[in-house]
Coordinates of C-alpha atoms and ligand atoms in Angstrom, one line a residue:
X356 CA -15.3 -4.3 19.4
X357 CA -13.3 -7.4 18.5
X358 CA -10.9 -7.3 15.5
X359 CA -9.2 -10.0 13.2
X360 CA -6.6 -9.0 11.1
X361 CA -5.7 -10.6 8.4
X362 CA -1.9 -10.3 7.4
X363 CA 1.4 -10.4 8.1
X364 CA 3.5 -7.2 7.2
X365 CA 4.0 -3.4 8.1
X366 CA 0.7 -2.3 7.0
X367 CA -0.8 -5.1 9.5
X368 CA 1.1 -4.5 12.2
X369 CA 0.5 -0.3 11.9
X370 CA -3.3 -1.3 11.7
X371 CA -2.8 -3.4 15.3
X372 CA -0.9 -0.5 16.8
X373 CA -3.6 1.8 16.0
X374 CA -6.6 0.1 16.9
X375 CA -4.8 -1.3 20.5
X376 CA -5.1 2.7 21.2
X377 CA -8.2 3.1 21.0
X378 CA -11.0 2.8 23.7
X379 CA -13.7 1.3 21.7
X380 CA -11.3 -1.5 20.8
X381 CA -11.7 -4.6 23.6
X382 CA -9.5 -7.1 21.3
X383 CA -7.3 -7.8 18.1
X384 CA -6.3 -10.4 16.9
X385 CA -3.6 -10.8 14.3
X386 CA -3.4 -14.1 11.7
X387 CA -1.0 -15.1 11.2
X388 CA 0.8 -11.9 12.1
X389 CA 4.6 -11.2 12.6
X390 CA 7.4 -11.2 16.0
X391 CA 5.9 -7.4 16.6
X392 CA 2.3 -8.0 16.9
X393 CA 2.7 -11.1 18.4
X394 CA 4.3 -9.0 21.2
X395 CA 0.9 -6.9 21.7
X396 CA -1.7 -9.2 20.4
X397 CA -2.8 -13.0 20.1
X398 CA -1.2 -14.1 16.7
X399 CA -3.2 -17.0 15.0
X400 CA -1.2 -19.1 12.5
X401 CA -3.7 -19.4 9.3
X402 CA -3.0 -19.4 5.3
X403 CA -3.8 -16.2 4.3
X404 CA -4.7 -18.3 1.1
X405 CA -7.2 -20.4 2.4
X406 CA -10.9 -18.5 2.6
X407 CA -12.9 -20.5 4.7
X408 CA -9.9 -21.2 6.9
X409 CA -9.9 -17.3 7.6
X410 CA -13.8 -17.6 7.8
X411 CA -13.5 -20.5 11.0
X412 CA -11.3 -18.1 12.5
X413 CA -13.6 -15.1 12.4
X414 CA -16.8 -17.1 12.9
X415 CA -14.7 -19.5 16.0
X416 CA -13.6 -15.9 17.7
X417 CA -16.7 -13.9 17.6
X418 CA -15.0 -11.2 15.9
X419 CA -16.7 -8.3 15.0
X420 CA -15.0 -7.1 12.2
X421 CA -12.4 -8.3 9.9
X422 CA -10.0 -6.6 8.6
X423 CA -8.1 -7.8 5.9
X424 CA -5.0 -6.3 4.7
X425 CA -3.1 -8.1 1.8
X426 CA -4.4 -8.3 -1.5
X427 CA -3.7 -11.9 -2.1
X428 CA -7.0 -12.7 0.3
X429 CA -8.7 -10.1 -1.3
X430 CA -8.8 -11.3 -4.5
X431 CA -9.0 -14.7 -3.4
X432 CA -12.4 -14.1 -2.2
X433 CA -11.7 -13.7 1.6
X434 CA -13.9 -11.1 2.2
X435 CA -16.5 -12.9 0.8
X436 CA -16.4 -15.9 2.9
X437 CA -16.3 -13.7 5.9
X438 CA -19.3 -12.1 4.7
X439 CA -21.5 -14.9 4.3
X440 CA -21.0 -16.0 7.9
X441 CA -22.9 -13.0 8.9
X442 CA -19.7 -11.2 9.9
X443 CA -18.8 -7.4 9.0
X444 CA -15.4 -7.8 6.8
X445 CA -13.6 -4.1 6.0
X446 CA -12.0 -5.3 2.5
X447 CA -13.7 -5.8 -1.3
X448 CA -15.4 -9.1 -2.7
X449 CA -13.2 -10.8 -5.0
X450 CA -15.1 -9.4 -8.4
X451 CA -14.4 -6.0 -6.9
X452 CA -10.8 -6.7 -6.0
X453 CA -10.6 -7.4 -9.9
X454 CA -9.5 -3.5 -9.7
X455 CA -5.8 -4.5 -8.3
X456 CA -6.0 -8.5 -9.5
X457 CA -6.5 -7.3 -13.3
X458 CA -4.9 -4.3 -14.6
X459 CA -6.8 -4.6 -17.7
X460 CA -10.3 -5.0 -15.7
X461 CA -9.1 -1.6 -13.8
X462 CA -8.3 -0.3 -17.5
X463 CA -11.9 -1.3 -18.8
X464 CA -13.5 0.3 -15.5
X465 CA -11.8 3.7 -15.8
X466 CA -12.7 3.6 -19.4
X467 CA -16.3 3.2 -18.3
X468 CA -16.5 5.6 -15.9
X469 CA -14.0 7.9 -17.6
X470 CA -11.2 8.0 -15.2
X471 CA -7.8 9.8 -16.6
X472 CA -5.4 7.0 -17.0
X473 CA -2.4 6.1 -19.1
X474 CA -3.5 4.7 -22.5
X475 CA -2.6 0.5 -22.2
X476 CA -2.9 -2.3 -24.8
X477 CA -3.1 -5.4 -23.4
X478 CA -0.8 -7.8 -25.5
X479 CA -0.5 -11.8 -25.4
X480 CA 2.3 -12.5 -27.7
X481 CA 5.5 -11.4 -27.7
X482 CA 4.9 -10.0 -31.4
X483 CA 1.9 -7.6 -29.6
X484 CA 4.4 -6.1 -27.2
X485 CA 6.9 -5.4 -29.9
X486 CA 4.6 -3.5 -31.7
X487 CA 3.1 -1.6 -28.6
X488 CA 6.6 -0.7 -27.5
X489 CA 7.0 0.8 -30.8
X490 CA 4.1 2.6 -30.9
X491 CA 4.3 3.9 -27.6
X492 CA 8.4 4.7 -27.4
X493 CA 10.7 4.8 -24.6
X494 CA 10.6 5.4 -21.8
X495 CA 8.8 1.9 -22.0
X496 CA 5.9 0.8 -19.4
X497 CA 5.5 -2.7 -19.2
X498 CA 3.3 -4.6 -16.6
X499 CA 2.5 -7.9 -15.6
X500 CA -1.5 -8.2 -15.7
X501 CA -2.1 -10.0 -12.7
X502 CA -0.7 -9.5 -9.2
X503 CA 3.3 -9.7 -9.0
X504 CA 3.9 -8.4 -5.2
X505 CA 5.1 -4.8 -6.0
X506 CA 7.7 -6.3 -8.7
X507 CA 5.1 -6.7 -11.7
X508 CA 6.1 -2.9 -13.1
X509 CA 9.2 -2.6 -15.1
X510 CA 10.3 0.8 -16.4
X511 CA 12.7 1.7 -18.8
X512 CA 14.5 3.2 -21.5
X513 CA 16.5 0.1 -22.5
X514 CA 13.7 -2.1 -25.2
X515 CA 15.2 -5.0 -24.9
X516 CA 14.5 -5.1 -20.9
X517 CA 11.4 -4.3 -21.7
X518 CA 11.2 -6.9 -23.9
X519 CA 12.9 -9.3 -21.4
X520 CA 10.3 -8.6 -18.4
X521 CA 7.0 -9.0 -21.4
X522 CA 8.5 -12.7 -22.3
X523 CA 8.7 -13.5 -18.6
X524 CA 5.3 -12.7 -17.9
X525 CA 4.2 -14.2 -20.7
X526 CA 6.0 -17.4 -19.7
X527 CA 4.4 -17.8 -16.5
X528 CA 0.8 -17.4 -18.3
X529 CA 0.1 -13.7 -17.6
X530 CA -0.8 -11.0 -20.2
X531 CA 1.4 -7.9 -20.7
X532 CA 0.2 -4.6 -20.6
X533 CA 2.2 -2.1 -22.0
X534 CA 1.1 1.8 -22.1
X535 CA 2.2 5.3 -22.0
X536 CA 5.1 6.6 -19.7
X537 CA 2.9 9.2 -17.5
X538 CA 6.1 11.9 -16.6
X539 CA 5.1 13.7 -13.1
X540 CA 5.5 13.0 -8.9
X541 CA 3.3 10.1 -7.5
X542 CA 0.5 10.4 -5.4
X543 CA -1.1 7.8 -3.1
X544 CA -4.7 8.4 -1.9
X545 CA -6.4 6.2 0.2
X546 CA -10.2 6.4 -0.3
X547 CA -12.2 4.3 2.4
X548 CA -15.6 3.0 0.8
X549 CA -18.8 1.0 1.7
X550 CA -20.2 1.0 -1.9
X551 CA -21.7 4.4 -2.4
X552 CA -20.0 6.7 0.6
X553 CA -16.4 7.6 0.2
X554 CA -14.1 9.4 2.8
X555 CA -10.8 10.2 1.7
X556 CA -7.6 10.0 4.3
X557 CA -4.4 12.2 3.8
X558 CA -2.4 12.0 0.5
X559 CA 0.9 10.3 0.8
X560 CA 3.8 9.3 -1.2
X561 CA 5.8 6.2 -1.5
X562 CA 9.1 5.8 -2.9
X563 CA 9.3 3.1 -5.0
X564 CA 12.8 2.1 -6.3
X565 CA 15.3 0.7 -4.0
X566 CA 17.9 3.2 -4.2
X567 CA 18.4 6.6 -3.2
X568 CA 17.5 9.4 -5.7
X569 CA 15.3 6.8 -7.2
X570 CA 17.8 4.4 -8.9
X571 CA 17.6 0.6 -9.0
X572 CA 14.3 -1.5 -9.5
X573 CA 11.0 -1.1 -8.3
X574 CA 10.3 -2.4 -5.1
X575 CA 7.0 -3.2 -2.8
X576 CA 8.3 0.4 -1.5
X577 CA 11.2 1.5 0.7
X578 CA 9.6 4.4 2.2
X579 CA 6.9 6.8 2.8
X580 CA 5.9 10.3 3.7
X581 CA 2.8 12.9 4.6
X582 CA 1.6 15.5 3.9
X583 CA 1.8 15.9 0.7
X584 CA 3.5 19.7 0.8
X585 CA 4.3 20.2 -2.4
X586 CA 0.8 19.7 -3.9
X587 CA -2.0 21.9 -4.7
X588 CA -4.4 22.6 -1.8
X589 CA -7.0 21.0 -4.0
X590 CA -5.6 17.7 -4.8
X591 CA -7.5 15.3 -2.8
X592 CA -10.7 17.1 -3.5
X593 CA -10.1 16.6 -7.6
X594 CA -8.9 12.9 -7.0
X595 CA -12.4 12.6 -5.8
X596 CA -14.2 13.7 -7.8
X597 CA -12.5 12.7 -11.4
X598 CA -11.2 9.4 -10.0
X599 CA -12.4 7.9 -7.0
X600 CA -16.3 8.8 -6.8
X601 CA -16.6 7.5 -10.5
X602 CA -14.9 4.8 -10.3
X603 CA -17.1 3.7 -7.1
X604 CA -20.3 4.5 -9.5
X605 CA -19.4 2.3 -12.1
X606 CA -18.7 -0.7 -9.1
X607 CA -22.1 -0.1 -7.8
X608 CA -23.8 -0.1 -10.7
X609 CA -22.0 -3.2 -12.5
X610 CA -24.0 -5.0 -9.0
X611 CA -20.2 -5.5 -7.7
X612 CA -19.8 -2.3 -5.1
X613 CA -16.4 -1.6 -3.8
X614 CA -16.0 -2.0 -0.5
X615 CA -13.2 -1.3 2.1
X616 CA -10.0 1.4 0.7
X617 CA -9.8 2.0 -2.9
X618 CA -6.1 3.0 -3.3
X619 CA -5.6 5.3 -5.8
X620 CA -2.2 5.4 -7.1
X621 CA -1.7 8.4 -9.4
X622 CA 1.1 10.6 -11.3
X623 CA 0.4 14.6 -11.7
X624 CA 1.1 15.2 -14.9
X625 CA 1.8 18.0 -17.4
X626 CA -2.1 17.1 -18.9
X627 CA -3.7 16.4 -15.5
X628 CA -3.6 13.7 -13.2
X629 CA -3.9 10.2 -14.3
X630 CA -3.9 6.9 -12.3
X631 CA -1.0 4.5 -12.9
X632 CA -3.0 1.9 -10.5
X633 CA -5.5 1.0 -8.3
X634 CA -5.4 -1.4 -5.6
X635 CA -7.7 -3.1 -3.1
X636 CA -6.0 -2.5 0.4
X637 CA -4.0 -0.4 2.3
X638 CA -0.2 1.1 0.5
X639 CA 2.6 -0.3 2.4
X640 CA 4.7 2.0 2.8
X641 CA 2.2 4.9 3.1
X642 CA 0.0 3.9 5.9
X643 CA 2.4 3.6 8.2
X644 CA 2.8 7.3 7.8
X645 CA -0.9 7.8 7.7
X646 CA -1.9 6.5 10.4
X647 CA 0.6 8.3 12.5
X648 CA -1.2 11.6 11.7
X649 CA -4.4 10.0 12.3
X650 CA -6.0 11.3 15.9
X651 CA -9.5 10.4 15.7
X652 CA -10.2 6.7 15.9
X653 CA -9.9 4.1 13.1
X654 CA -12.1 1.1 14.4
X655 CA -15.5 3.0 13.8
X656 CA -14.7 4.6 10.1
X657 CA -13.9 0.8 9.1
X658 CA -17.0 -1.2 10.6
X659 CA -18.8 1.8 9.3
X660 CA -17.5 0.7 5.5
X661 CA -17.6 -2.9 6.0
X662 CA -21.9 -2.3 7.4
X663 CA -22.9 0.8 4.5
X664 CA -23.3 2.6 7.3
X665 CA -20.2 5.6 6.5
X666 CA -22.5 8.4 5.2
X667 CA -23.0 8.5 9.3
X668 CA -19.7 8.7 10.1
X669 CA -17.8 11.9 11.3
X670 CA -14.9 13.3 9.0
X671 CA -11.7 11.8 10.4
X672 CA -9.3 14.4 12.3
X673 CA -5.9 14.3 11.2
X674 CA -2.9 15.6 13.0
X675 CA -1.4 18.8 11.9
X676 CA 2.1 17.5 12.3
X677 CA 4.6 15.0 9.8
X678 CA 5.4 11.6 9.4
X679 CA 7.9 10.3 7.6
X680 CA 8.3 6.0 7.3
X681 CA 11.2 4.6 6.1
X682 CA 11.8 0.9 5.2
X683 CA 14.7 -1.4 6.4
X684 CA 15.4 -3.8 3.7
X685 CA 17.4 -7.2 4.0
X686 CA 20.7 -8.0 1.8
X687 CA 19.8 -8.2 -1.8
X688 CA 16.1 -7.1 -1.4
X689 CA 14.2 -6.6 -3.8
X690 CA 16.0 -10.0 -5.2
X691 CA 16.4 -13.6 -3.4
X692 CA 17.1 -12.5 0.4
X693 CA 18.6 -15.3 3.3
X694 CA 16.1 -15.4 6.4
X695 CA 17.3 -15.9 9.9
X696 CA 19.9 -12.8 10.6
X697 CA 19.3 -11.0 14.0
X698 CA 18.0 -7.9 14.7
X699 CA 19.5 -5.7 16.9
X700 CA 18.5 -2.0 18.0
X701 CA 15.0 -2.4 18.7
X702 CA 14.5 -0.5 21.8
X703 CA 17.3 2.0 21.1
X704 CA 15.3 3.1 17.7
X705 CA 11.5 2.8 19.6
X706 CA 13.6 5.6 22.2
X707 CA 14.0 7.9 19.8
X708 CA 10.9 10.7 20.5
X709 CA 8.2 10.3 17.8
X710 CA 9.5 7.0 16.6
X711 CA 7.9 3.7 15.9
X712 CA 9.2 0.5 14.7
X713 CA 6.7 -1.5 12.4
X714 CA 7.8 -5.1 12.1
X715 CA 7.2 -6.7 8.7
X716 CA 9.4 -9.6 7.9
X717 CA 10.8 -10.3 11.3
X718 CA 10.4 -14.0 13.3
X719 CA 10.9 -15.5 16.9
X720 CA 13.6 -17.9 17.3
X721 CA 15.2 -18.8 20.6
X722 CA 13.7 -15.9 22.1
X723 CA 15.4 -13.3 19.6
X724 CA 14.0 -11.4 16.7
X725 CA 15.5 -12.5 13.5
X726 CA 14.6 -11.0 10.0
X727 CA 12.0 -13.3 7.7
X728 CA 11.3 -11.1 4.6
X729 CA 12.9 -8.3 1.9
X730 CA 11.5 -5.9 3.9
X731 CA 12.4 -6.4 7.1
X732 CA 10.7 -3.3 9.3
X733 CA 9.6 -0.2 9.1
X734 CA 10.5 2.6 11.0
X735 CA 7.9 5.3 11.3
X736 CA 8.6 9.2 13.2
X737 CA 6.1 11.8 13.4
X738 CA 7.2 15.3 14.2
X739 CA 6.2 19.1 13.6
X740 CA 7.5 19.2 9.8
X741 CA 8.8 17.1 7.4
X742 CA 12.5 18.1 8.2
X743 CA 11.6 16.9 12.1
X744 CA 9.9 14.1 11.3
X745 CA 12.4 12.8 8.8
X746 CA 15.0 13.8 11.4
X747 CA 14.1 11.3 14.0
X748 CA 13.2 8.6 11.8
X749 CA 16.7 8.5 10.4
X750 CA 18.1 8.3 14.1
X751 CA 16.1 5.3 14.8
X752 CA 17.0 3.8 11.8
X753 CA 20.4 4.5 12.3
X754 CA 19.8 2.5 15.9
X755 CA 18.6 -0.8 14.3
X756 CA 21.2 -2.9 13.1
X757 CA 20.9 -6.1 10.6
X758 CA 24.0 -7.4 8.6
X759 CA 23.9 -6.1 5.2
X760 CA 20.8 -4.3 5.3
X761 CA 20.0 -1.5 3.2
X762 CA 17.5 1.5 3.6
X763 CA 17.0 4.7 1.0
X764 CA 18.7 7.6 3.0
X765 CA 16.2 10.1 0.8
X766 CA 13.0 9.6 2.4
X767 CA 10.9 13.0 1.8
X768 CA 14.2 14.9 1.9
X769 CA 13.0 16.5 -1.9
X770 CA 9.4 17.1 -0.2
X771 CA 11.0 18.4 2.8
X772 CA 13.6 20.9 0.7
X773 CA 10.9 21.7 -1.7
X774 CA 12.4 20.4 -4.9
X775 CA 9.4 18.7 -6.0
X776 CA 7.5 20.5 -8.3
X777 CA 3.9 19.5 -10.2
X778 CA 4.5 19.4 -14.1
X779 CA 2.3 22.8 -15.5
Ligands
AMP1534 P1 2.1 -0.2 -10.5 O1 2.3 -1.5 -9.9 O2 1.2 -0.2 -11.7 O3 1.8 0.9 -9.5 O4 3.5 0.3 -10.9 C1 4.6 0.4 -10.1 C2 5.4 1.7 -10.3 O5 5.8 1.7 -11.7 C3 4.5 2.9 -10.1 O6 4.4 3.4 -8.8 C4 5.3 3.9 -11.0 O7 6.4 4.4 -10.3 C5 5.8 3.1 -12.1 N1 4.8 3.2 -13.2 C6 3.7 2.3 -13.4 N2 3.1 2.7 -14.5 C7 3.7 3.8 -15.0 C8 3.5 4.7 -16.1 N3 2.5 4.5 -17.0 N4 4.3 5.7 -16.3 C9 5.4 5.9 -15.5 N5 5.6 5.1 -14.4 C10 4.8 4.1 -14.2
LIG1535 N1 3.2 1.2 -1.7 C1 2.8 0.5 -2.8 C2 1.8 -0.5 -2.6 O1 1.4 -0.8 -1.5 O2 1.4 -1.1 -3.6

């Protein structure tokens, strides 16, 4: 099988690590990728924005399958144009990617299909969020509508920052949506899909806010863990069924199926669970730390969901084991950061047993790696328990060195010391 991949960060390059081990896999191809998959696959340059340029690419390359992992694509309509070259694309049409691109689209599908969510007003005046915040209270929720890179979300106690962050997005044309704190631990679930089928993968968690004990803003997420150990044994299987299978129902039946991973982003509440989000691809952080657990192959499940052929498919095996994933960040991340600083440590940290360094906003320049993005890498450890696992990946970050960088030293350490407990 030939692969394309479409993107350029962690959750690209841990896709390219894990379908370069498997047999059934002849070739990947990453566009326009980063300085670590360009050092185990062809990297293409293209603009992830541009369609039909990722189209030519595809069609040029006799790909096979398509993977595409950003949701800017997505809801673009990349999949789309893929798709009518005849070629198998893992990743939703643009009206289905409507689930991440449009938090009030998501609201009206859940509402449909009766999905547990926090109640939302969508407001387009500053006079309409003043009187949502008041009629929902602090702690206030307050969301861009459309797609703001992991930053969209503020939360907070203080009314006028909440304020602040509504009149920004209204500025820049974008509706607010305010709604209902939801108080309980987040849950990731990653629900692979071709329309009707659905096959869940382990539940994860991300951690959100840049610093440790969860202080600071929110961020596209500084780190990652799985299992989830903490949860009830049933967790997954009630996602399922109260969030993920109806909300694929009411895709198929609006004639605009969901195809590729439905992320379901949700809090465990006091009431129940309830989704804070969906979105169209892959969580980065969290599937670096997925995929580490992962032993049967990946390749298959996807061309399975990108052809409606995944009711065939066998039940992935997952390790038994832990992985922990924890994000290096440059200076000032998740604000303005400078490009260009080297990275040093690479090897020393890939050394460590269990350890993997995912490259996300690193470069090439004169033959060194240099940083190119907030989050710079990721560094990923897998290991018998949480404790181990969290263990080695702390070494290896401790190895790589970038001036001024910045990582959360709490990475699973609650999960892993069983401090985390489900609201009853
Ligand atoms: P989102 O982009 O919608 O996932 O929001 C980003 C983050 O903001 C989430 O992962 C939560 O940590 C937080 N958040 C979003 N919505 C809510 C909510 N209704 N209640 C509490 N926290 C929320
Ligand atoms: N880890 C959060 C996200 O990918 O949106």
């Amino acid at each position: 099988m030939k692969i394309l991949v479409i993107g350029s960060g962690a959750r690209e390059h841990a896709l390219v690590q894990k379908f370069l081990s498997e047999p059934g896999v002849d070739r990947v191809v990453a566009a326009p990728g980063n300085a670590g998959m360009s050092a185990q696959v062809t990297t293409v340059d293209v603009n992830v924005a541009d369609s039909e340029a990722i189209a030519d690419l595809a069609e040029q390359g006799e790909f096979d399958l398509v993977v595409v992992g950003p949701e800017l694509p997505l809801v673009n309509g990349a999949a789309d144009a893929v798709r009518a070259r005849g070629i198998a694309c893992f990743g939703p049409s643009a009206a289905a990617a409507r689930l991440e691109g449009s938090k009030t689209f998501a609201k009206e599908v859940m509402a449909a299909a009766q999905v547990p969510t926090a109640s939302a007003v969508t407001c387009t005046s500053v006079e309409e969020v003043g009187e949502a915040l008041g009629r929902f209270g602090a702690p206030y929720v307050v969301k861009d509508d459309g797609l703001a890179g992991g930053k969209g979300v503020v939360v907070t106690d203080d009314r006028v920052e909440a304020e602040c962050h509504a009149r920004e997005c209204l500025a820049k044309g974008s509706d607010v949506v305010v709604e209902e704190y939801l108080a309980g631990p987040e849950v990731s679930l990653f629900v692979i899909t071709d329309g009707s089928a659905a096959v869940p993968f382990l539940a994860a968690q991300d951690h959100k806010r840049v610093g440790d004990g969860d202080s600071g803003p929110n961020t596209g997420g500084m780190g990652s863990y799985t299992p989830l150990v903490w949860a009830p044994s049933d967790l997954v299987a009630d996602i399922m069924e109260q969030v993920a299978r109806p909300t694929i129902a009411e895709m198929a039946r609006r004639g605009t199926p969901f195809v590729g991973v439905l992320y379901c982003g949700l809090a465990l509440t006091a009431e129940g669970l309830r989704v804070v989000e969906f979105n169209a691809r892959f969580g980065d952080p969290e599937i670096q730390a997925v995929l580490r657990l992962l032993d049967s192959p990946l390749a298959p499940l996807l061309q399975a969901a990108a052809s409606g052929q995944l009711a065939d498919q066998p039940d992935p095996v997952w390790s038994q084991d832990a992985a922990v994933c924890v994000v290096i960040a440059a200076e000032g991340y998740p604000g303005a950061v400078a490009n260009g600083d080297r990275i040093f440590g690479l090897d020393e940290a890939e050394r460590i047993p269990g350890a993997t360094v995912i490259h996300a906003g690193t470069a090439r320049a004169d033959n060194q790696i240099v940083t190119s993005g907030g989050r710079i890498l990721s560094v990923t450890a897998r290991g018998n328990d949480l404790s181990a696992a969290r263990e080695r990946a702390y070494r290896a970050v401790t190895a790589v060195k970038v001036r001024g960088s910045h990582h959360r030293n709490d990475i699973a350490e609650a999960a892993s010391d069983g401090s985390i407990t489900v609201p009853q």
